[in-house]
Amino acid sequence: MASSKPILIPLLGDQLSRDLSSLDDVDAGNTVLLLMEVDDETSYVRHHKAKIAFILAAMRHHAADMRDRGWTVDYVKLDDADNSGSFSGEIARAIERHDPAAIRVTEPGEWRVRTMLDEWEEKFGIPVEICPDTRFLCDHAEFEAWAEGRKQLRMEYFYREMRRKTGLLMDGDKPEGGKWNYDQDNRKPADQDLFMPKPIAFRRDETTREVFDLVAERFADHPGSLDHFQFAVTREEALRARRRFLDECLSRFGDYQDAMLTGEPFLYHSLLSPYLNIGLLDPLDLCREAEKKYQDGDAPLNAVEGFIRQIIGWREYVRGIYWREGADYVENNFFDADRDLPDFYYSGDTDMHCLSQAIGQTLDHAYAHHIQRLMITGTFALLAGVNPHQLHIWYLEVYADAYEWVEVPNTVGMSQFADGGLLASKPYAASGNYINKMSDYCSHCRYDVKAKTGDNACPFNALYWDFLARNEDKLGDNRRLAMPYRTWEKKEKGEKVALRNSARAFLESLD
Ligand code: FAD
Ligand code: DLZ
Ligand code: SF4
């Protein structure tokens, strides 16, 4: 009997989950899984070397794992002689090889790739089924239904829906402990005397070493280095990283979530976003494990609630915004900011210690935690009037966890207020005082955080007032900024001029 034509299932680089939606209910005996290393994906921005190495090593390990589980896997390596360089080109070649009856694929994480997939059916003349990505809790229709008719799309209300939906930290229909959100308890500054758990250093096997050689040779001009590479590249390793976080970090995660310390890139953060985002870990499982820590009395409620909120709240919410707002959302530029991204974002070479720490560790580890991204590299760019699109490209390049669905709303919306307040109720503008409160950076800096003007003054100070003053027409009505605008109005004319001159002189020095 002639065997029927197979189904071709492409697995994209961030779809490395054993139970991906495209694999549901298919006959493994009559399916070809296709993984493609392609130039288009490795080079559509200049990804950090460690980000590329992480993804390719995880793809190669996942292919081996799926073969062991009985699947037929077709794997295209970046340096294969006939590699066409694109997903569509590789699908065309795979159709030649396998003559499939249909293609089945889980929806991608970026508009750029979605547009490509939407063309496949017409291009290749075979049915293409695009399955919803069930690794997320909230699908597009559910987010749309939640957002419909609301004047403001605030994460907090969305998050409560997700708590109710999952039952996480719920006591009947009430939130555990009586409050939905324990952020008030989560703002402790860090202290050098704290014991900092170290991340696991995973052994690099031959597969990973091969990828390292490829990346070192092919992407030598990309930012960052491989020297400090410490990512898990298999599901088993990612589970070990999860266990380390739950056992060693979670109980202090809440208290020190916003803290920053010189020479301590990780503090009590989970470092799990790269694994969640490519599918080595499942977000809901992770939250259930964290909840268990609270139920067993091993971690306090403020830590566990704070952690779960980041995942079922922020992570799901920004994805909802990304798809709802469309492919043009990334082009928003509410303040018409047009300054080029300073070169030091690619070297860390600046006297501003906070920036040199955040950027330096980013280039070393392809990692910075949320407050470093938001309140150091993000706030500086906002105050300095850096073009948000250039900044977006930078975030997409340098972090191992960066995919547009999560990076764009965080950068364009949360960090740069470039959407005019769709996502955030006010811009994350702050003077040096905030950084001084939450870190030890200022005590190691050549600038004086208390000084407002002059050559030695912390640049964030004058830039903060300059930002408010130059954007008064756009922000003056924002009720959450009423206090700082009143303070600005009360300042003597001479002080205002000195602050604005100081900001101008600093910005000119950047040029
Ligand atoms: P933890 O502090 O341990 O938090 C736990 C988990 O919560 C994270 O692993 C992550 O999955 C989730 N999470 C926390 N905050 C957010 C958030 N704001 N949005 C979505 N998920 C969140 N996160 C990405 O995964 N990819 C990105 O490309 C990305 N770009 C960002 C750009 C900017 C400008 C900002 C301000 C934030 C960005 N974030 C991004 C969110 C956040 O900074 C990272 O998720 C977090 O730093 C990852 O480190 P961690 O795993 O140690 O997180
Ligand atoms: C980020 C990335 C990189 C660097 N390389 C590849 C690759 O060679 N092959 C692949 O399938 N995926 C890669 N990715 C991840 C994709 O860019 C990601 O899956 C799409 O953007 C869809 O979200
Ligand atoms: Fe950053 Fe200013 Fe503090 Fe220096 S003094 S570390 S520039 S906030």
XYZ file of C-alpha atoms and ligand atoms in Angstrom:
595
model
C 0.000 0.000 0.000
C 1.376 3.446 -0.933
C 2.070 5.504 2.159
C 0.220 8.845 2.414
C 2.093 12.101 2.043
C 3.492 13.454 5.317
C 2.631 16.646 7.180
C 5.501 19.130 7.348
C 5.798 20.886 10.716
C 8.341 23.727 10.888
C 9.566 24.398 14.428
C 10.859 27.966 14.699
C 13.765 28.786 16.997
C 11.484 29.937 19.814
C 9.180 26.918 19.525
C 11.297 24.309 21.281
C 8.537 22.849 23.474
C 7.869 19.131 23.440
C 4.126 19.741 23.493
C 3.803 22.550 20.972
C 0.284 23.134 19.567
C 1.324 22.187 16.003
C 2.229 18.698 17.286
C -1.163 18.046 18.869
C -2.962 15.010 17.460
C -0.598 14.396 14.555
C 0.709 10.979 13.623
C 4.412 11.050 14.468
C 4.928 8.243 11.952
C 3.751 10.433 9.090
C 5.166 13.810 10.072
C 8.422 15.591 9.306
C 9.612 18.198 11.794
C 11.732 20.881 10.161
C 14.206 23.077 12.052
C 15.979 25.761 10.034
C 19.024 27.785 10.935
C 18.810 30.682 8.503
C 20.694 33.910 7.863
C 17.498 35.982 7.823
C 16.879 35.119 11.478
C 20.456 35.300 12.695
C 20.976 38.661 10.996
C 17.716 40.659 10.821
C 19.311 42.606 13.657
C 22.874 42.184 14.949
C 21.954 39.795 17.775
C 24.381 39.409 20.690
C 26.718 36.466 20.022
C 25.454 34.659 23.116
C 21.832 35.042 21.993
C 22.578 33.354 18.669
C 24.660 30.632 20.319
C 21.906 29.998 22.876
C 19.171 29.648 20.252
C 21.146 27.512 17.807
C 22.485 25.239 20.553
C 18.980 24.830 21.978
C 17.590 24.110 18.476
C 20.205 21.402 17.847
C 19.589 19.784 21.217
C 15.833 19.942 20.729
C 16.144 18.252 17.336
C 18.102 15.396 18.941
C 15.572 15.153 21.762
C 12.616 14.966 19.365
C 14.386 12.286 17.308
C 14.874 10.282 20.509
C 11.140 10.635 21.111
C 10.349 9.013 17.806
C 9.834 11.984 15.512
C 11.373 12.293 12.052
C 13.425 15.479 12.104
C 14.917 17.336 9.163
C 17.533 19.827 10.368
C 19.089 22.565 8.223
C 22.346 23.977 9.586
C 23.458 27.531 8.962
C 26.561 26.427 7.085
C 24.866 23.746 4.953
C 25.975 24.352 1.391
C 22.496 24.821 -0.122
C 20.980 26.798 2.752
C 18.778 29.451 1.113
C 18.988 31.806 4.096
C 15.266 32.251 4.745
C 12.335 30.370 6.281
C 10.379 30.555 3.003
C 13.381 29.387 0.976
C 13.876 26.433 3.318
C 10.183 25.506 3.198
C 10.450 25.456 -0.610
C 13.449 23.112 -0.413
C 11.754 20.908 2.203
C 8.691 20.571 -0.045
C 11.001 19.271 -2.777
C 12.518 16.751 -0.366
C 9.366 15.496 1.355
C 6.410 16.298 -0.954
C 4.142 17.004 2.041
C 0.341 17.025 1.896
C 0.176 20.113 4.139
C 2.132 22.384 6.447
C 1.183 22.872 10.075
C 2.908 25.534 12.120
C 2.429 27.253 15.469
C 1.961 31.004 15.085
C 5.238 32.932 15.366
C 6.180 35.647 17.868
C 6.735 38.518 15.460
C 4.677 40.370 12.852
C 7.658 40.103 10.469
C 7.437 36.296 10.471
C 3.629 36.188 10.650
C 3.448 38.096 7.336
C 5.810 35.537 5.804
C 3.754 32.556 7.038
C 0.511 34.086 5.792
C 1.917 33.961 2.249
C 2.917 30.294 2.292
C -0.369 28.738 1.218
C -0.546 30.777 -1.969
C 3.174 30.568 -2.588
C 3.483 26.791 -2.205
C 0.015 25.670 -3.298
C -0.569 23.341 -0.338
C -2.760 23.853 2.757
C -1.073 25.707 5.621
C -2.596 25.528 9.084
C -1.399 28.153 11.575
C -2.149 26.936 15.118
C -2.570 29.275 18.113
C 0.379 29.304 20.502
C -1.119 27.571 23.525
C 1.977 28.187 25.638
C 0.361 31.515 26.507
C -2.569 31.685 28.920
C -4.475 34.354 27.075
C -5.215 33.980 23.375
C -5.796 36.884 20.996
C -9.599 36.731 21.186
C -9.581 36.703 24.986
C -7.256 39.707 25.155
C -9.397 41.522 22.611
C -12.513 40.806 24.669
C -10.804 42.123 27.793
C -9.535 45.266 26.045
C -12.734 46.028 24.141
C -14.418 49.207 25.302
C -11.819 50.049 27.986
C -10.494 53.604 28.005
C -7.193 52.469 29.478
C -5.522 49.074 29.244
C -3.938 48.759 32.658
C -1.960 45.623 33.468
C -3.273 45.406 37.034
C -6.865 44.679 35.956
C -5.769 42.223 33.285
C -3.611 40.455 35.876
C -6.584 39.956 38.210
C -8.417 38.221 35.379
C -5.456 35.889 34.906
C -5.377 35.132 38.637
C -9.053 34.220 38.529
C -8.575 32.182 35.370
C -5.642 30.138 36.697
C -6.695 30.047 40.349
C -3.106 30.962 41.259
C -2.862 32.443 44.764
C -6.643 32.529 45.094
C -8.632 31.892 48.229
C -12.022 31.120 46.699
C -12.838 34.230 44.691
C -10.571 36.428 46.853
C -6.839 37.011 46.423
C -4.618 35.105 48.856
C -3.816 37.302 51.860
C -6.529 39.819 50.967
C -4.578 41.918 48.465
C -3.971 41.391 44.755
C -0.605 43.091 44.713
C 2.181 43.295 47.306
C 4.496 45.625 45.397
C 4.611 48.083 48.292
C 6.757 45.512 50.148
C 9.074 44.963 47.190
C 11.273 48.023 47.078
C 14.220 47.284 49.344
C 17.557 48.650 48.207
C 20.271 45.997 47.985
C 23.190 45.583 50.294
C 26.673 44.255 49.434
C 26.545 42.029 52.535
C 23.725 39.918 51.149
C 24.535 36.380 50.126
C 24.104 36.208 46.349
C 23.344 32.783 44.916
C 25.398 32.092 41.801
C 23.786 30.915 38.563
C 24.528 27.327 37.490
C 27.419 27.025 35.044
C 26.268 24.347 32.611
C 28.760 22.053 30.917
C 29.234 22.725 27.206
C 28.936 19.504 25.244
C 30.214 18.903 21.728
C 27.024 20.199 20.089
C 27.267 23.484 21.970
C 30.984 23.797 21.286
C 30.330 23.372 17.560
C 27.781 26.177 17.692
C 30.276 28.355 19.559
C 32.830 27.892 16.761
C 30.227 28.751 14.150
C 29.100 31.882 15.988
C 32.626 33.065 16.768
C 33.548 32.776 13.102
C 30.370 34.052 11.441
C 29.225 36.744 13.853
C 32.513 38.241 15.023
C 31.186 41.750 14.351
C 28.016 41.276 16.429
C 27.849 42.818 19.909
C 28.747 40.974 23.081
C 30.971 38.036 23.864
C 30.667 34.290 24.403
C 33.174 34.272 27.245
C 30.572 34.327 30.013
C 27.999 32.092 28.319
C 26.028 30.247 30.987
C 22.681 29.382 29.464
C 20.916 26.070 29.769
C 20.388 24.656 26.276
C 18.175 21.639 27.003
C 14.885 21.146 28.830
C 16.652 19.163 31.571
C 19.166 21.949 32.153
C 16.407 24.550 32.149
C 14.592 22.517 34.809
C 17.756 22.612 36.924
C 17.904 26.400 36.493
C 14.253 26.565 37.559
C 14.960 24.472 40.671
C 17.902 26.702 41.613
C 15.705 29.785 41.384
C 12.874 28.269 43.403
C 15.159 26.934 46.135
C 17.786 29.674 46.359
C 16.310 32.953 45.097
C 12.525 33.074 45.181
C 12.154 33.820 48.885
C 14.103 37.062 48.441
C 12.914 37.855 44.919
C 10.245 40.286 46.102
C 12.281 42.300 48.573
C 15.171 42.957 46.197
C 13.346 42.955 42.876
C 14.140 46.617 42.170
C 17.633 46.718 43.675
C 20.918 47.153 41.772
C 24.463 46.473 42.944
C 27.867 47.051 41.399
C 29.370 43.791 40.131
C 26.180 41.798 40.829
C 24.323 41.320 37.574
C 21.760 38.785 38.778
C 20.789 39.345 42.444
C 17.689 37.219 43.207
C 16.218 37.337 39.705
C 15.200 34.092 38.078
C 17.203 34.388 34.799
C 14.492 32.194 33.320
C 13.088 34.459 30.577
C 15.259 32.973 27.779
C 13.881 29.488 28.566
C 10.273 30.638 28.888
C 10.530 32.486 25.600
C 11.885 29.620 23.502
C 9.746 26.977 25.175
C 12.217 25.042 27.336
C 10.076 25.988 30.347
C 6.329 26.348 30.612
C 5.124 29.574 32.284
C 2.104 28.094 34.042
C 4.089 25.136 35.435
C 6.683 27.581 36.731
C 4.012 29.665 38.471
C 2.479 26.554 40.046
C 5.910 25.556 41.380
C 6.355 29.054 42.825
C 2.892 28.938 44.394
C 3.813 25.619 46.000
C 6.788 27.300 47.657
C 4.384 29.736 49.300
C 1.950 26.987 50.296
C 4.801 24.973 51.846
C 5.927 28.006 53.845
C 9.264 28.263 52.002
C 8.710 31.680 50.414
C 6.707 34.722 51.552
C 3.598 35.955 49.786
C 5.128 39.248 48.594
C 7.869 37.310 46.747
C 5.616 34.683 45.203
C 2.848 37.101 44.248
C 5.418 39.495 42.736
C 6.988 36.708 40.701
C 3.704 35.247 39.479
C 2.506 38.752 38.509
C 5.499 39.215 36.202
C 4.573 36.060 34.336
C 0.788 35.772 34.196
C 0.418 39.558 34.385
C 3.133 41.504 32.577
C 4.304 38.805 30.207
C 0.820 37.944 28.958
C -0.294 41.572 28.928
C 2.585 42.864 26.768
C 1.997 40.055 24.283
C -1.675 41.030 24.101
C -0.704 44.647 23.405
C 1.841 43.657 20.734
C -0.652 41.701 18.641
C -3.583 44.040 19.284
C -1.737 47.185 18.275
C -0.471 45.786 14.984
C 2.767 45.809 13.045
C 2.996 49.629 13.108
C 3.054 49.915 16.909
C 6.840 49.752 16.824
C 6.962 52.975 14.780
C 5.423 55.130 17.536
C 7.433 58.195 18.537
C 5.204 60.354 20.754
C 7.986 62.808 21.685
C 9.452 62.932 18.149
C 12.754 61.944 19.726
C 15.506 61.923 17.123
C 18.868 61.667 18.885
C 21.078 58.790 17.715
C 21.678 56.041 20.246
C 25.013 56.923 21.894
C 27.919 54.664 20.877
C 28.532 53.696 24.503
C 25.436 51.471 24.388
C 27.673 49.073 22.442
C 30.790 49.439 24.587
C 29.738 50.420 28.117
C 32.412 53.064 27.839
C 30.950 56.003 29.777
C 31.746 57.762 33.050
C 28.153 57.262 34.178
C 28.704 54.251 36.403
C 25.078 53.111 36.379
C 25.093 52.922 32.580
C 28.530 51.362 32.332
C 27.440 48.637 34.797
C 24.111 47.899 33.098
C 25.594 47.938 29.600
C 28.807 46.137 30.581
C 26.939 43.188 32.084
C 24.603 43.172 29.071
C 27.539 42.773 26.703
C 29.041 40.084 28.947
C 25.909 38.077 29.737
C 23.168 39.140 27.268
C 21.263 39.847 30.490
C 20.166 42.778 32.598
C 17.289 42.668 35.019
C 14.100 44.641 34.642
C 15.011 47.744 36.639
C 18.340 48.070 34.845
C 16.534 47.890 31.490
C 13.766 50.237 32.580
C 15.397 52.755 34.917
C 19.009 52.878 33.671
C 19.341 52.266 29.921
C 15.654 53.052 29.303
C 15.337 56.183 31.437
C 18.596 57.624 30.151
C 17.462 57.224 26.527
C 14.067 58.739 27.365
C 15.585 61.782 29.087
C 18.210 62.258 26.378
C 15.587 62.091 23.610
C 17.019 59.031 21.856
C 15.078 57.809 18.845
C 12.863 54.987 20.215
C 13.264 52.868 17.108
C 17.054 52.809 17.460
C 16.675 51.930 21.112
C 14.218 49.153 20.228
C 16.757 47.625 17.849
C 19.348 47.732 20.626
C 17.131 45.882 23.130
C 16.196 43.340 20.486
C 19.861 42.727 19.740
C 21.497 42.541 23.112
C 19.216 40.407 25.320
C 19.049 36.633 25.031
C 15.318 36.741 25.799
C 14.438 39.338 23.154
C 11.638 38.718 20.640
C 9.472 41.495 19.340
C 6.234 40.363 21.024
C 7.779 41.047 24.436
C 10.541 43.536 23.694
C 8.536 46.073 21.671
C 5.771 46.887 24.191
C 8.362 47.026 26.967
C 10.594 49.413 25.023
C 8.212 51.501 22.941
C 5.389 51.532 25.480
C 6.678 51.067 28.991
C 10.170 52.449 28.806
C 9.911 55.236 26.190
C 6.228 56.259 26.467
C 6.468 56.452 22.677
C 2.854 55.252 22.364
C 1.690 58.343 24.239
C 0.452 56.448 27.282
C -1.360 53.421 25.914
C 0.652 51.080 28.116
C 2.006 53.256 30.933
C 0.157 55.979 32.819
C 3.259 58.189 32.952
C 6.786 58.123 31.549
C 9.469 56.382 33.619
C 11.451 59.601 33.955
C 13.612 59.924 37.066
C 16.562 61.911 38.329
C 19.742 60.462 39.858
C 17.994 60.354 43.216
C 16.017 57.222 42.253
C 19.158 55.379 41.126
C 20.958 56.438 44.281
C 18.124 55.093 46.435
C 17.931 51.704 44.718
C 21.634 50.986 44.096
C 25.210 51.557 45.204
C 26.121 52.850 41.743
C 26.388 56.524 42.654
C 29.007 55.908 45.344
C 31.285 54.490 42.615
C 30.609 57.232 40.071
C 32.737 60.202 39.068
C 29.562 62.339 38.994
C 27.958 63.807 42.104
C 24.373 62.582 42.377
C 23.416 65.467 44.664
C 24.694 68.189 42.328
C 22.151 69.540 39.866
C 24.270 71.585 37.468
C 27.912 71.930 36.471
C 30.521 69.557 35.054
C 30.429 67.177 38.014
C 26.668 67.024 38.392
C 24.929 63.714 37.752
C 23.627 64.089 34.175
C 20.303 62.465 35.060
C 19.415 65.501 37.211
C 19.452 68.272 34.614
C 18.222 65.877 31.937
C 15.177 65.057 34.066
C 14.053 68.688 34.336
C 14.948 69.361 30.732
C 12.793 66.398 29.655
C 9.792 67.713 31.596
C 10.281 71.286 30.400
C 10.730 70.462 26.723
C 7.733 68.125 26.692
C 5.360 70.252 28.753
C 2.912 70.604 25.858
C 2.578 66.800 25.727
C 2.784 65.945 29.424
C 1.526 69.040 31.245
C -1.995 67.596 31.562
C -0.841 64.255 32.974
C -2.219 64.150 36.493
C 0.505 61.802 37.678
C 3.076 64.456 36.759
C 1.272 67.334 38.482
C 3.733 67.368 41.406
C 6.960 67.586 39.402
C 5.445 70.207 37.096
C 4.435 72.285 40.152
C 7.986 71.959 41.503
C 9.360 73.052 38.122
C 7.036 76.075 38.016
C 8.161 77.147 41.490
C 11.844 77.182 40.525
C 13.556 80.568 40.052
C 14.094 81.548 36.445
C 17.872 81.445 36.955
C 17.739 77.864 38.222
C 15.579 76.787 35.315
C 18.005 78.330 32.834
C 20.986 76.727 34.572
C 19.338 73.287 34.495
C 18.421 73.560 30.840
C 21.878 74.856 29.911
C 23.483 72.030 31.847
C 21.322 69.495 30.018
C 22.123 71.094 26.668
C 25.870 71.061 27.348
C 25.730 67.396 28.330
C 23.694 66.424 25.276
C 26.103 68.307 23.029
C 28.957 66.378 24.597
C 27.181 63.165 23.560
C 27.118 64.313 19.950
P 12.635 37.995 36.681
O 12.861 39.306 37.300
O 13.069 36.802 37.408
O 11.062 37.897 36.364
C 10.409 36.657 36.157
C 9.817 36.552 34.778
O 8.769 37.468 34.598
C 10.780 36.831 33.645
O 11.553 35.703 33.342
C 9.841 37.220 32.522
O 9.403 36.098 31.811
C 8.664 37.835 33.236
N 8.695 39.302 33.159
C 9.132 40.158 34.099
N 8.906 41.430 33.712
C 8.347 41.364 32.497
C 7.892 42.332 31.570
N 7.965 43.640 31.820
N 7.402 41.906 30.401
C 7.313 40.597 30.117
N 7.717 39.625 30.957
C 8.221 40.015 32.135
N 11.563 40.532 28.729
C 11.730 39.553 27.833
O 11.451 38.386 28.128
N 12.225 39.813 26.585
C 12.556 41.083 26.206
O 12.992 41.296 25.066
C 12.389 42.138 27.150
N 12.729 43.411 26.823
C 12.567 44.404 27.748
C 12.889 45.720 27.378
C 12.716 46.749 28.278
C 13.027 48.164 27.862
C 12.218 46.468 29.565
C 12.010 47.586 30.539
C 11.901 45.184 29.928
C 12.053 44.133 29.034
N 11.721 42.804 29.372
C 11.884 41.817 28.438
C 11.101 42.481 30.669
C 12.083 42.072 31.784
O 13.084 43.040 31.911
C 12.693 40.701 31.555
O 11.658 39.758 31.331
C 13.477 40.230 32.767
O 14.470 41.168 33.075
C 14.092 38.871 32.489
O 14.947 38.489 33.538
P 14.543 37.373 34.602
O 14.129 36.141 33.885
O 15.647 37.280 35.577
O 13.248 38.028 35.210
C 16.418 34.702 17.062
C 16.674 33.559 16.155
C 17.933 33.353 15.610
C 19.087 34.201 16.014
N 18.170 32.375 14.712
C 17.159 31.549 14.346
C 17.341 30.544 13.364
O 18.394 30.389 12.767
N 16.283 29.748 13.089
C 15.083 29.875 13.690
O 14.164 29.096 13.436
N 14.884 30.862 14.592
C 15.889 31.689 14.925
N 15.663 32.692 15.816
C 14.312 32.831 16.390
C 13.336 33.416 15.376
O 13.778 34.707 14.994
C 11.948 33.444 15.950
O 11.502 32.137 16.083
C 11.018 34.240 15.084
O 11.325 35.590 15.249
C 9.574 34.043 15.408
O 9.276 34.539 16.681
Fe 24.308 57.253 37.430
Fe 24.242 59.805 38.221
Fe 24.518 57.899 40.021
Fe 26.516 58.437 38.337
S 25.692 59.760 39.907
S 25.770 56.403 38.925
S 25.392 58.985 36.495
S 22.749 58.226 38.713
